[in-house]
Amino acid sequence: MKDHDTIPYTALPEYDDAERIARSKAFYEAIKTRRSCRYFSDAPIPRTVIENAILAAGTAPNGANHQPWHFAVIESLDKKKSLRAAAEAEEREFYEGKASAEWLDALEPLGTDSEKPFLEIAPYLIVIFGQRKGGMNPGEMKQNYYVNESIGIASGMLITALHDAGLATLTHTPNPMKFLNEICDRPSNEKPMMVLVVGKPAADATIPVHATYKKPLDEIASWL
Ligand code: IYR
C-alpha cells in the first residue's frame, strides 16, 4: 500500500465459532421475514426511525467514498399525491403498451397493475437519487464512480435497517422516473433510482405466494 493517513481498523466483537454460527442463523431468520409490501397502513412512524435508517444506509461501501446518494423523504400528502399521479401515468403506459408480453407474463403472479394507492397512504416515500457528480465535500462537482453499485448497496442497507425497525418497504420503480427530480426539487445531474415506500403493512395486507419462493443455497452459491 502507498503511504496514506490511517487509523486502526474498527474493533469487531470477538465471537467464538458457535456464537458466529448462531448469529448468522439468527440474522438469516430475521431477514427472511422481509416482504415487499403493496398494502400500507397510514399509521405514523417517528421521523427519527427514518433518519437512523438513512444514516445506516449512508455507511454503505461506495465509489471512492464520494457517497453518491441523496435520500429525498416525502412526508407531505400533496407531494405524495403528485408523485402518485405521475407514477400512475407512467405505469398506465407500461401496462397498456410499453411492456413486452413476456414482461407482463412475469408480473402475472404478483398481481400488479397501474394503480398505486399505497403511494399516498404510506407515511414515507424515500426517493433515492444517484449523484453522477459530487465528490465527498459539499459544493464539489467531482466525477463520482460506481454510482449504480453504490446506490444498490445503500438501498439494500436502508431496507434492512427499516426491516430491523419492524417496518415494511416496497421498492417502486416507475419508468421513466425523471419526474421525480422536479417533485423532489433535485438537480438534473442526479438520477432517480427508486422510490422506497415505507410504513406499517395494512392490517389486511397480503403477499403473493410467488414471492415466498426463494432459491436454495446450492442454486445461488458455489464453492471453489
Ligand atoms: N413498475 C411496475 C412494474 C413492475 C415491474 C417489476 I420487474 C416488478 O417486480 C414489479 C412491478 C409496477 O410497479 O407495477
PDB file of C-alpha atoms in Angstrom, residues 62-142:
ATOM      1  CA  ASN A  62     -19.271   3.122  -2.322  1.00  0.00           C
ATOM      2  CA  GLY A  63     -17.021   4.517  -5.024  1.00  0.00           C
ATOM      3  CA  ALA A  64     -14.032   6.454  -3.634  1.00  0.00           C
ATOM      4  CA  ASN A  65     -16.141   7.289  -0.556  1.00  0.00           C
ATOM      5  CA  HIS A  66     -17.837  10.052  -2.534  1.00  0.00           C
ATOM      6  CA  GLN A  67     -21.160   8.751  -1.123  1.00  0.00           C
ATOM      7  CA  PRO A  68     -23.013   9.445  -4.371  1.00  0.00           C
ATOM      8  CA  TRP A  69     -26.538   9.419  -2.988  1.00  0.00           C
ATOM      9  CA  HIS A  70     -29.354  11.622  -1.845  1.00  0.00           C
ATOM     10  CA  PHE A  71     -32.441  10.439   0.005  1.00  0.00           C
ATOM     11  CA  ALA A  72     -35.433  12.724  -0.513  1.00  0.00           C
ATOM     12  CA  VAL A  73     -38.014  11.873   2.157  1.00  0.00           C
ATOM     13  CA  ILE A  74     -41.559  12.748   1.185  1.00  0.00           C
ATOM     14  CA  GLU A  75     -43.938  13.291   4.108  1.00  0.00           C
ATOM     15  CA  SER A  76     -46.376  15.816   2.655  1.00  0.00           C
ATOM     16  CA  LEU A  77     -49.690  14.478   1.328  1.00  0.00           C
ATOM     17  CA  ASP A  78     -49.591  16.982  -1.539  1.00  0.00           C
ATOM     18  CA  LYS A  79     -46.206  15.697  -2.694  1.00  0.00           C
ATOM     19  CA  LYS A  80     -47.352  12.087  -2.320  1.00  0.00           C
ATOM     20  CA  LYS A  81     -50.398  12.849  -4.473  1.00  0.00           C
ATOM     21  CA  SER A  82     -48.254  14.456  -7.192  1.00  0.00           C
ATOM     22  CA  LEU A  83     -45.861  11.535  -7.122  1.00  0.00           C
ATOM     23  CA  ARG A  84     -48.716   9.020  -7.296  1.00  0.00           C
ATOM     24  CA  ALA A  85     -50.361  10.821 -10.226  1.00  0.00           C
ATOM     25  CA  ALA A  86     -47.112  10.973 -12.216  1.00  0.00           C
ATOM     26  CA  ALA A  87     -46.122   7.397 -11.362  1.00  0.00           C
ATOM     27  CA  GLU A  88     -49.539   6.018 -12.297  1.00  0.00           C
ATOM     28  CA  ALA A  89     -49.412   7.872 -15.634  1.00  0.00           C
ATOM     29  CA  GLU A  90     -46.090   6.112 -16.399  1.00  0.00           C
ATOM     30  CA  GLU A  91     -47.448   2.795 -15.174  1.00  0.00           C
ATOM     31  CA  ARG A  92     -50.549   3.057 -17.378  1.00  0.00           C
ATOM     32  CA  GLU A  93     -48.289   3.439 -20.408  1.00  0.00           C
ATOM     33  CA  PHE A  94     -46.249   0.479 -19.198  1.00  0.00           C
ATOM     34  CA  TYR A  95     -49.169  -1.875 -18.597  1.00  0.00           C
ATOM     35  CA  GLU A  96     -51.153  -0.692 -21.628  1.00  0.00           C
ATOM     36  CA  GLY A  97     -48.466  -0.984 -24.283  1.00  0.00           C
ATOM     37  CA  LYS A  98     -44.826  -0.404 -23.424  1.00  0.00           C
ATOM     38  CA  ALA A  99     -44.251  -3.659 -21.530  1.00  0.00           C
ATOM     39  CA  SER A 100     -43.495  -6.757 -23.585  1.00  0.00           C
ATOM     40  CA  ALA A 101     -45.852  -9.740 -23.363  1.00  0.00           C
ATOM     41  CA  GLU A 102     -43.021 -11.655 -21.677  1.00  0.00           C
ATOM     42  CA  TRP A 103     -42.637  -8.954 -19.016  1.00  0.00           C
ATOM     43  CA  LEU A 104     -46.370  -8.789 -18.321  1.00  0.00           C
ATOM     44  CA  ASP A 105     -46.384 -12.568 -18.086  1.00  0.00           C
ATOM     45  CA  ALA A 106     -43.582 -12.432 -15.485  1.00  0.00           C
ATOM     46  CA  LEU A 107     -45.628  -9.954 -13.425  1.00  0.00           C
ATOM     47  CA  GLU A 108     -48.819 -12.018 -13.595  1.00  0.00           C
ATOM     48  CA  PRO A 109     -48.178 -13.936 -10.316  1.00  0.00           C
ATOM     49  CA  LEU A 110     -47.552 -10.624  -8.499  1.00  0.00           C
ATOM     50  CA  GLY A 111     -50.926  -9.205  -9.499  1.00  0.00           C
ATOM     51  CA  THR A 112     -49.519  -5.698 -10.042  1.00  0.00           C
ATOM     52  CA  ASP A 113     -51.247  -3.104 -12.202  1.00  0.00           C
ATOM     53  CA  SER A 114     -51.041   0.645 -12.758  1.00  0.00           C
ATOM     54  CA  GLU A 115     -52.971   1.527  -9.588  1.00  0.00           C
ATOM     55  CA  LYS A 116     -50.596   2.579  -6.790  1.00  0.00           C
ATOM     56  CA  PRO A 117     -52.783   3.830  -3.903  1.00  0.00           C
ATOM     57  CA  PHE A 118     -50.036   2.990  -1.402  1.00  0.00           C
ATOM     58  CA  LEU A 119     -48.069   5.952  -2.767  1.00  0.00           C
ATOM     59  CA  GLU A 120     -50.352   8.290  -0.846  1.00  0.00           C
ATOM     60  CA  ILE A 121     -51.236   6.020   2.084  1.00  0.00           C
ATOM     61  CA  ALA A 122     -47.761   5.097   3.404  1.00  0.00           C
ATOM     62  CA  PRO A 123     -46.272   7.621   5.842  1.00  0.00           C
ATOM     63  CA  TYR A 124     -42.981   7.974   3.942  1.00  0.00           C
ATOM     64  CA  LEU A 125     -41.774   7.765   0.366  1.00  0.00           C
ATOM     65  CA  ILE A 126     -37.987   7.857   0.202  1.00  0.00           C
ATOM     66  CA  VAL A 127     -36.822   8.798  -3.280  1.00  0.00           C
ATOM     67  CA  ILE A 128     -33.256   7.599  -3.744  1.00  0.00           C
ATOM     68  CA  PHE A 129     -31.114   9.629  -6.136  1.00  0.00           C
ATOM     69  CA  GLY A 130     -27.705   8.681  -7.524  1.00  0.00           C
ATOM     70  CA  GLN A 131     -25.310  11.586  -7.978  1.00  0.00           C
ATOM     71  CA  ARG A 132     -23.236  11.301 -11.151  1.00  0.00           C
ATOM     72  CA  LYS A 133     -21.183  14.258  -9.972  1.00  0.00           C
ATOM     73  CA  GLY A 134     -20.375  15.379  -6.454  1.00  0.00           C
ATOM     74  CA  GLY A 135     -17.343  14.209  -4.521  1.00  0.00           C
ATOM     75  CA  MET A 136     -17.038  13.913  -0.772  1.00  0.00           C
ATOM     76  CA  ASN A 137     -17.351  17.527   0.278  1.00  0.00           C
ATOM     77  CA  PRO A 138     -20.346  19.860  -0.020  1.00  0.00           C
ATOM     78  CA  GLY A 139     -20.235  22.022  -3.129  1.00  0.00           C
ATOM     79  CA  GLU A 140     -17.775  19.778  -5.004  1.00  0.00           C
ATOM     80  CA  MET A 141     -18.618  18.702  -8.554  1.00  0.00           C
ATOM     81  CA  LYS A 142     -16.118  15.879  -8.980  1.00  0.00           C
TER      82      LYS A 142
END
